[in-house]
Short mmCIF file of C-alpha atoms in Angstrom, two decimals:
data_model
loop_
_atom_site.label_atom_id
_atom_site.label_comp_id
_atom_site.label_asym_id
_atom_site.label_seq_id
_atom_site.Cartn_x
_atom_site.Cartn_y
_atom_site.Cartn_z
CA GLN A 1 148.02 -3.47 -100.49
CA VAL A 2 151.07 -2.23 -98.60
CA ARG A 3 151.19 -2.53 -94.83
CA LEU A 4 153.21 0.10 -92.99
CA VAL A 5 154.23 -0.43 -89.38
CA GLU A 6 155.59 2.63 -87.61
CA SER A 7 157.44 2.78 -84.32
CA GLY A 8 159.59 5.10 -82.26
CA GLY A 9 157.36 7.96 -81.26
CA GLY A 10 157.05 9.19 -77.70
CA LEU A 11 157.57 12.02 -75.25
CA VAL A 12 160.90 13.80 -75.06
CA GLN A 13 162.20 17.04 -73.61
CA ALA A 14 163.29 19.86 -75.85
CA GLY A 15 166.79 19.22 -77.15
CA GLY A 16 166.31 15.47 -77.01
CA SER A 17 166.27 12.89 -79.76
CA LEU A 18 163.94 10.25 -81.14
CA ARG A 19 164.22 7.79 -84.00
CA LEU A 20 161.19 6.78 -86.02
CA SER A 21 161.02 3.61 -88.09
CA CYS A 22 158.55 2.49 -90.72
CA ALA A 23 158.62 -0.99 -92.23
CA ALA A 24 156.69 -1.70 -95.43
CA SER A 25 155.42 -5.12 -96.41
CA GLY A 26 153.03 -6.75 -98.84
CA SER A 27 153.77 -4.62 -101.86
CA SER A 28 153.29 -6.13 -105.30
CA TYR A 29 155.15 -3.20 -106.80
CA SER A 30 158.64 -1.88 -106.25
CA ILE A 31 158.79 0.71 -103.51
CA ASN A 32 159.94 4.06 -104.80
CA ALA A 33 160.04 7.17 -102.65
CA MET A 34 159.59 6.86 -98.90
CA GLY A 35 159.09 9.66 -96.46
CA TRP A 36 157.65 11.22 -93.36
CA TYR A 37 154.92 13.79 -92.94
CA ARG A 38 153.52 15.32 -89.78
CA GLN A 39 150.33 16.91 -88.62
CA ALA A 40 150.08 19.15 -85.57
CA PRO A 41 146.73 19.89 -83.90
CA GLY A 42 144.74 22.37 -85.94
CA LYS A 43 147.24 22.35 -88.80
CA GLN A 44 147.47 20.69 -92.17
CA ARG A 45 149.66 17.68 -92.76
CA GLU A 46 153.08 18.79 -93.97
CA LEU A 47 156.09 17.14 -95.51
CA VAL A 48 159.01 16.53 -93.16
CA ALA A 49 161.43 14.54 -95.31
CA THR A 50 161.50 12.18 -98.26
CA ILE A 51 164.13 9.90 -99.69
CA THR A 52 164.43 8.34 -103.12
CA THR A 53 165.30 4.73 -103.88
CA GLY A 54 168.85 5.88 -104.53
CA GLY A 55 169.10 7.59 -101.16
CA MET A 56 168.64 11.22 -102.17
CA PRO A 57 167.01 13.06 -99.25
CA ASN A 58 164.79 16.10 -99.24
CA TYR A 59 163.87 18.07 -96.10
CA THR A 60 161.52 20.81 -95.19
CA ASP A 61 163.48 23.88 -94.12
CA SER A 62 162.45 23.75 -90.47
CA VAL A 63 164.15 20.39 -89.87
CA LYS A 64 167.29 20.78 -91.96
CA GLY A 65 170.39 20.14 -89.87
CA ARG A 66 168.37 18.44 -87.13
CA PHE A 67 166.61 15.50 -88.79
CA THR A 68 168.13 12.78 -90.94
CA ILE A 69 166.12 10.44 -93.14
CA SER A 70 167.56 7.12 -94.27
CA ARG A 71 166.31 3.85 -95.70
CA ASP A 72 167.20 0.19 -95.88
CA ASN A 73 166.01 -1.03 -99.27
CA ALA A 74 166.60 -4.68 -98.41
CA ARG A 75 164.19 -4.36 -95.48
CA ASN A 76 161.84 -1.82 -97.11
CA THR A 77 162.28 0.34 -94.03
CA VAL A 78 162.62 4.09 -93.70
CA TYR A 79 164.00 5.86 -90.65
CA LEU A 80 163.85 9.39 -89.32
CA GLN A 81 166.50 10.38 -86.80
CA MET A 82 165.31 13.50 -85.03
CA ASN A 83 167.82 15.46 -82.97
CA SER A 84 167.62 18.81 -81.18
CA LEU A 85 163.87 18.44 -80.96
CA LYS A 86 161.77 21.53 -80.35
CA PRO A 87 158.25 21.91 -78.93
CA GLU A 88 157.09 22.95 -82.39
CA ASP A 89 158.05 19.49 -83.66
CA THR A 90 155.16 18.07 -81.65
CA ALA A 91 152.81 16.30 -84.06
CA VAL A 92 151.59 12.97 -85.30
CA TYR A 93 154.19 11.67 -87.72
CA TYR A 94 153.04 9.61 -90.69
CA CYS A 95 155.11 7.31 -92.85
CA ASN A 96 154.49 7.65 -96.59
CA VAL A 97 155.45 5.13 -99.26
CA VAL A 98 155.04 5.30 -103.02
CA ALA A 99 154.60 1.87 -104.59
CA HIS A 100 152.57 2.50 -107.72
CA TYR A 101 150.02 3.99 -105.36
CA VAL A 102 150.59 6.13 -102.27
CA PHE A 103 150.28 4.47 -98.89
CA TRP A 104 150.18 5.96 -95.41
CA GLY A 105 151.04 4.59 -92.00
CA GLN A 106 148.73 4.89 -89.03
CA GLY A 107 150.79 7.66 -87.45
CA THR A 108 152.93 7.86 -84.35
CA GLN A 109 152.75 10.65 -81.79
CA VAL A 110 155.82 12.74 -81.08
CA THR A 111 155.54 15.14 -78.16
CA VAL A 112 158.33 17.54 -77.26
CA SER A 113 158.01 19.27 -73.90
CA SER A 114 159.61 22.60 -73.17
#
């Protein structure tokens, strides 16, 4: 069982920045892809960004140029730097880790006010 501890959410004005972190522990398997998803009220959960073990990122179009995903393999931690935040980025953000199985964090709220 993998334990994921997320941090960094909060309330920010439009144009501001936040940095999310997610630390994974307890895995008996090597951690492969790591990523972030989000779910806004009344909407389905959607992919925000993923990153491979080798550091190759992938972003959904709406965050390209504004968000940066990175990881520290030694610490099994994935980060999401979010700049130029918009009200439409408001959602619960979930960390996602693939370690033989798929594991999810508990979610952290990001609220962007206009």
